[in-house]
PDB file of C-alpha atoms in Angstrom:
ATOM      1  CA  ALA A   1      52.327 -17.586   4.683  1.00 45.00           C
ATOM      2  CA  ALA A   2      55.975 -16.760   4.755  1.00 48.00           C
ATOM      3  CA  SER A   3      57.465 -15.657   7.997  1.00 52.00           C
ATOM      4  CA  GLU A   4      60.249 -13.212   8.611  1.00 51.00           C
ATOM      5  CA  PRO A   5      63.655 -14.837   8.434  1.00 51.00           C
ATOM      6  CA  ALA A   6      65.603 -15.044  11.632  1.00 49.00           C
ATOM      7  CA  SER A   7      68.266 -12.383  11.830  1.00 47.00           C
ATOM      8  CA  PRO A   8      71.504 -12.948  13.654  1.00 44.00           C
ATOM      9  CA  SER A   9      72.556 -10.413  16.198  1.00 43.00           C
ATOM     10  CA  ARG A  10      74.252  -7.426  14.712  1.00 44.00           C
ATOM     11  CA  GLY A  11      77.679  -6.305  15.676  1.00 43.00           C
ATOM     12  CA  GLY A  12      78.943  -9.697  16.885  1.00 42.00           C
ATOM     13  CA  ALA A  13      81.814 -11.579  15.282  1.00 41.00           C
ATOM     14  CA  SER A  14      80.916 -14.252  12.866  1.00 43.00           C
ATOM     15  CA  GLY A  15      82.796 -17.267  11.772  1.00 44.00           C
ATOM     16  CA  ALA A  16      85.836 -18.856  13.325  1.00 42.00           C
ATOM     17  CA  GLY A  17      88.174 -16.090  14.171  1.00 45.00           C
ATOM     18  CA  GLY A  18      88.326 -12.616  15.284  1.00 47.00           C
ATOM     19  CA  GLY A  19      90.868 -11.187  13.231  1.00 48.00           C
ATOM     20  CA  GLY A  20      91.257  -9.560   9.917  1.00 51.00           C
ATOM     21  CA  GLY A  21      91.613 -12.018   7.058  1.00 55.00           C
ATOM     22  CA  SER A  22      90.231 -10.981   3.671  1.00 66.00           C
ATOM     23  CA  ALA A  23      88.044 -14.051   3.281  1.00 67.00           C
ATOM     24  CA  ALA A  24      86.609 -13.449   6.692  1.00 67.00           C
ATOM     25  CA  GLY A  25      85.980  -9.776   5.825  1.00 68.00           C
ATOM     26  CA  ALA A  26      84.196 -10.687   2.602  1.00 69.00           C
ATOM     27  CA  GLU A  27      82.074 -13.221   4.442  1.00 73.00           C
ATOM     28  CA  LYS A  28      81.203 -10.587   7.028  1.00 76.00           C
ATOM     29  CA  THR A  29      79.884  -8.194   4.427  1.00 76.00           C
ATOM     30  CA  MET A  30      78.073 -10.897   2.411  1.00 82.00           C
ATOM     31  CA  LYS A  31      76.030 -12.245   5.286  1.00 86.00           C
ATOM     32  CA  PRO A  32      74.292  -8.956   6.201  1.00 85.00           C
ATOM     33  CA  LEU A  33      73.736  -8.272   2.493  1.00 88.00           C
ATOM     34  CA  GLU A  34      72.023 -11.659   2.108  1.00 89.00           C
ATOM     35  CA  GLU A  35      69.922 -11.000   5.180  1.00 89.00           C
ATOM     36  CA  HIS A  36      68.873  -7.622   3.782  1.00 91.00           C
ATOM     37  CA  ARG A  37      67.981  -9.190   0.421  1.00 91.00           C
ATOM     38  CA  SER A  38      66.043 -11.952   2.130  1.00 93.00           C
ATOM     39  CA  ARG A  39      64.249  -9.428   4.318  1.00 93.00           C
ATOM     40  CA  LEU A  40      63.570  -7.213   1.273  1.00 94.00           C
ATOM     41  CA  SER A  41      62.142 -10.197  -0.608  1.00 95.00           C
ATOM     42  CA  TRP A  42      59.951 -11.085   2.364  1.00 95.00           C
ATOM     43  CA  LEU A  43      58.752  -7.483   2.685  1.00 96.00           C
ATOM     44  CA  GLU A  44      57.969  -7.340  -1.052  1.00 96.00           C
ATOM     45  CA  GLU A  45      55.970 -10.555  -0.741  1.00 96.00           C
ATOM     46  CA  LYS A  46      54.045  -9.147   2.227  1.00 96.00           C
ATOM     47  CA  ARG A  47      53.502  -5.850   0.374  1.00 96.00           C
ATOM     48  CA  GLY A  48      51.986  -7.800  -2.545  1.00 96.00           C
ATOM     49  CA  GLN A  49      49.729  -9.726  -0.170  1.00 96.00           C
ATOM     50  CA  LEU A  50      48.673  -6.487   1.510  1.00 97.00           C
ATOM     51  CA  ALA A  51      47.988  -4.855  -1.878  1.00 97.00           C
ATOM     52  CA  THR A  52      45.856  -7.843  -2.898  1.00 97.00           C
ATOM     53  CA  ALA A  53      43.974  -7.742   0.403  1.00 97.00           C
ATOM     54  CA  LEU A  54      43.498  -3.978   0.038  1.00 96.00           C
ATOM     55  CA  GLN A  55      42.077  -4.447  -3.464  1.00 97.00           C
ATOM     56  CA  GLU A  56      39.725  -7.154  -2.170  1.00 96.00           C
ATOM     57  CA  LEU A  57      38.580  -4.807   0.595  1.00 96.00           C
ATOM     58  CA  ARG A  58      38.021  -2.000  -1.917  1.00 96.00           C
ATOM     59  CA  ASP A  59      36.010  -4.342  -4.156  1.00 96.00           C
ATOM     60  CA  ALA A  60      33.968  -5.539  -1.189  1.00 96.00           C
ATOM     61  CA  SER A  61      33.449  -1.922  -0.131  1.00 95.00           C
ATOM     62  CA  ARG A  62      32.223  -1.010  -3.649  1.00 95.00           C
ATOM     63  CA  GLN A  63      29.865  -3.985  -3.660  1.00 95.00           C
ATOM     64  CA  GLU A  64      28.557  -3.051  -0.218  1.00 95.00           C
ATOM     65  CA  GLY A  65      28.119   0.542  -1.390  1.00 94.00           C
ATOM     66  CA  ALA A  66      26.206  -0.604  -4.475  1.00 94.00           C
ATOM     67  CA  GLY A  67      24.072  -2.906  -2.321  1.00 94.00           C
ATOM     68  CA  LEU A  68      23.436  -0.091   0.128  1.00 94.00           C
ATOM     69  CA  THR A  69      22.457   2.237  -2.719  1.00 94.00           C
ATOM     70  CA  GLN A  70      20.011  -0.376  -4.019  1.00 95.00           C
ATOM     71  CA  LEU A  71      18.550  -0.786  -0.544  1.00 95.00           C
ATOM     72  CA  VAL A  72      18.174   2.991  -0.166  1.00 95.00           C
ATOM     73  CA  HIS A  73      16.393   3.198  -3.526  1.00 96.00           C
ATOM     74  CA  ARG A  74      14.175   0.236  -2.621  1.00 96.00           C
ATOM     75  CA  ALA A  75      13.353   1.792   0.764  1.00 97.00           C
ATOM     76  CA  GLU A  76      12.446   5.077  -0.955  1.00 96.00           C
ATOM     77  CA  THR A  77      10.260   3.213  -3.448  1.00 97.00           C
ATOM     78  CA  LEU A  78       8.536   1.359  -0.620  1.00 97.00           C
ATOM     79  CA  ARG A  79       8.035   4.642   1.244  1.00 97.00           C
ATOM     80  CA  ARG A  80       6.359   6.155  -1.830  1.00 97.00           C
ATOM     81  CA  GLU A  81       4.199   3.042  -2.284  1.00 97.00           C
ATOM     82  CA  LEU A  82       3.213   3.163   1.375  1.00 97.00           C
ATOM     83  CA  LYS A  83       2.261   6.825   1.051  1.00 97.00           C
ATOM     84  CA  SER A  84       0.189   6.062  -2.058  1.00 97.00           C
ATOM     85  CA  LEU A  85      -1.527   3.162  -0.307  1.00 97.00           C
ATOM     86  CA  LYS A  86      -2.300   5.352   2.701  1.00 96.00           C
ATOM     87  CA  VAL A  87      -3.822   8.001   0.432  1.00 96.00           C
ATOM     88  CA  ALA A  88      -5.829   5.333  -1.415  1.00 97.00           C
ATOM     89  CA  ALA A  89      -7.012   3.812   1.867  1.00 97.00           C
ATOM     90  CA  GLU A  90      -8.084   7.230   3.138  1.00 96.00           C
ATOM     91  CA  ALA A  91      -9.925   7.924  -0.118  1.00 96.00           C
ATOM     92  CA  GLY A  92     -11.619   4.521   0.193  1.00 96.00           C
ATOM     93  CA  ARG A  93     -12.683   5.287   3.765  1.00 96.00           C
ATOM     94  CA  GLU A  94     -14.053   8.676   2.694  1.00 96.00           C
ATOM     95  CA  GLY A  95     -15.935   7.081  -0.207  1.00 96.00           C
ATOM     96  CA  GLU A  96     -17.350   4.450   2.112  1.00 96.00           C
ATOM     97  CA  GLU A  97     -18.447   7.153   4.568  1.00 96.00           C
ATOM     98  CA  ARG A  98     -20.164   9.095   1.756  1.00 96.00           C
ATOM     99  CA  ALA A  99     -21.900   5.938   0.552  1.00 96.00           C
ATOM    100  CA  GLN A 100     -22.972   5.147   4.120  1.00 94.00           C
ATOM    101  CA  ARG A 101     -24.408   8.660   4.554  1.00 94.00           C
ATOM    102  CA  LYS A 102     -26.287   8.319   1.240  1.00 93.00           C
ATOM    103  CA  LEU A 103     -27.686   4.940   2.304  1.00 93.00           C
ATOM    104  CA  GLU A 104     -28.803   6.370   5.628  1.00 91.00           C
ATOM    105  CA  ALA A 105     -30.474   9.294   3.836  1.00 91.00           C
ATOM    106  CA  MET A 106     -32.169   6.864   1.441  1.00 92.00           C
ATOM    107  CA  ASP A 107     -33.321   4.694   4.346  1.00 90.00           C
ATOM    108  CA  SER A 108     -34.975   7.674   6.024  1.00 88.00           C
ATOM    109  CA  THR A 109     -36.470   8.755   2.677  1.00 92.00           C
ATOM    110  CA  VAL A 110     -37.833   5.240   2.076  1.00 92.00           C
ATOM    111  CA  ALA A 111     -39.330   5.125   5.555  1.00 89.00           C
ATOM    112  CA  ALA A 112     -40.982   8.531   5.073  1.00 90.00           C
ATOM    113  CA  SER A 113     -42.218   7.492   1.615  1.00 93.00           C
ATOM    114  CA  GLN A 114     -43.717   4.290   2.996  1.00 93.00           C
ATOM    115  CA  GLN A 115     -45.504   6.256   5.697  1.00 92.00           C
ATOM    116  CA  ARG A 116     -46.881   8.713   3.119  1.00 94.00           C
ATOM    117  CA  GLN A 117     -47.963   5.802   0.890  1.00 95.00           C
ATOM    118  CA  GLN A 118     -49.767   4.104   3.766  1.00 95.00           C
ATOM    119  CA  ALA A 119     -51.491   7.378   4.707  1.00 95.00           C
ATOM    120  CA  LEU A 120     -52.547   7.925   1.085  1.00 96.00           C
ATOM    121  CA  GLU A 121     -53.833   4.343   0.832  1.00 96.00           C
ATOM    122  CA  ARG A 122     -55.914   4.896   3.961  1.00 96.00           C
ATOM    123  CA  SER A 123     -57.231   8.167   2.506  1.00 96.00           C
ATOM    124  CA  VAL A 124     -58.093   6.422  -0.773  1.00 96.00           C
ATOM    125  CA  ALA A 125     -59.910   3.639   1.106  1.00 96.00           C
ATOM    126  CA  ASP A 126     -61.817   6.214   3.187  1.00 95.00           C
ATOM    127  CA  LEU A 127     -62.729   8.215   0.072  1.00 96.00           C
ATOM    128  CA  ARG A 128     -63.891   5.051  -1.753  1.00 96.00           C
ATOM    129  CA  ALA A 129     -66.060   4.133   1.185  1.00 95.00           C
ATOM    130  CA  GLU A 130     -67.457   7.666   1.278  1.00 95.00           C
ATOM    131  CA  VAL A 131     -68.109   7.622  -2.504  1.00 96.00           C
ATOM    132  CA  GLN A 132     -69.901   4.255  -2.254  1.00 95.00           C
ATOM    133  CA  GLY A 133     -71.989   5.587   0.612  1.00 94.00           C
ATOM    134  CA  LEU A 134     -72.877   8.714  -1.374  1.00 94.00           C
ATOM    135  CA  ARG A 135     -73.769   6.565  -4.431  1.00 94.00           C
ATOM    136  CA  ALA A 136     -75.975   4.398  -2.295  1.00 93.00           C
ATOM    137  CA  ASP A 137     -77.624   7.500  -0.811  1.00 92.00           C
ATOM    138  CA  LEU A 138     -78.094   8.954  -4.289  1.00 93.00           C
ATOM    139  CA  ALA A 139     -79.524   5.706  -5.679  1.00 91.00           C
ATOM    140  CA  ALA A 140     -81.888   5.488  -2.729  1.00 91.00           C
ATOM    141  CA  ALA A 141     -82.967   9.099  -3.192  1.00 90.00           C
ATOM    142  CA  VAL A 142     -83.507   8.623  -6.926  1.00 90.00           C
ATOM    143  CA  SER A 143     -85.530   5.434  -6.516  1.00 91.00           C
ATOM    144  CA  ALA A 144     -87.589   7.006  -3.718  1.00 86.00           C
ATOM    145  CA  GLY A 145     -88.211  10.152  -5.765  1.00 79.00           C
ATOM    146  CA  GLY A 146     -89.575   8.420  -8.829  1.00 67.00           C
ATOM    147  CA  GLY A 147     -86.651   8.942 -11.155  1.00 57.00           C
ATOM    148  CA  GLY A 148     -87.696  11.896 -13.225  1.00 54.00           C
ATOM    149  CA  GLY A 149     -85.129  11.574 -15.964  1.00 53.00           C
ATOM    150  CA  VAL A 150     -81.981  12.488 -13.982  1.00 53.00           C
ATOM    151  CA  TRP A 151     -78.727  11.168 -15.338  1.00 56.00           C
ATOM    152  CA  VAL A 152     -76.302   9.726 -12.762  1.00 54.00           C
ATOM    153  CA  ASP A 153     -72.629   9.273 -13.569  1.00 59.00           C
ATOM    154  CA  GLU A 154     -71.528   6.279 -11.573  1.00 58.00           C
ATOM    155  CA  GLY A 155     -67.852   6.965 -12.343  1.00 59.00           C
ATOM    156  CA  VAL A 156     -65.162   4.362 -12.178  1.00 55.00           C
ATOM    157  CA  GLY A 157     -65.573   1.163 -10.205  1.00 55.00           C
ATOM    158  CA  ASP A 158     -63.096  -0.341  -7.758  1.00 53.00           C
ATOM    159  CA  GLU A 159     -61.561  -2.496 -10.465  1.00 52.00           C
ATOM    160  CA  GLY A 160     -60.759   0.539 -12.608  1.00 51.00           C
ATOM    161  CA  GLN A 161     -63.438  -0.134 -15.299  1.00 47.00           C
ATOM    162  CA  GLY A 162     -65.910   2.549 -16.251  1.00 49.00           C
ATOM    163  CA  ILE A 163     -69.528   1.730 -15.413  1.00 49.00           C
ATOM    164  CA  GLY A 164     -70.945   4.508 -17.521  1.00 50.00           C
ATOM    165  CA  GLU A 165     -73.979   6.742 -17.284  1.00 49.00           C
ATOM    166  CA  THR A 166     -77.424   5.357 -16.637  1.00 49.00           C
ATOM    167  CA  ALA A 167     -80.746   7.021 -17.045  1.00 47.00           C
ATOM    168  CA  VAL A 168     -82.664   7.192 -13.857  1.00 44.00           C
TER     169      VAL A 168
END
């Protein structure tokens, strides 16, 4: 980096003498002019460096702005995804609750059905026993009475096969 050139004090006499020769006067005016040119050159160089640095800062600022815009868009996208996932999770929980309620209702229905089935099976067993007892009573009454040509329908046996009608 260039540094500012040293400037001699202004207003002092320069050179060897104090008094009024033309060469000395020309030298007096040339020295400040050279200093001004040197300073102007230095300032121009610094201005160029500052302009370059400013352009770099502007470019960096644009890149940061573009990156920030991308991050804002990404954050918005993630927010929407999160909202969708929350809605989906809530719908899943509601579906699970409905399924659980249906299973509980089915469990109670199955339990009630099993109880009804057991009660019906007991009734069927009681009725079979009663029918067998009545058949035995009827057969005993028929054989004791002499069997005067009465037809008895013995119905269906326990195995589900028809026994048929017999003449008594």
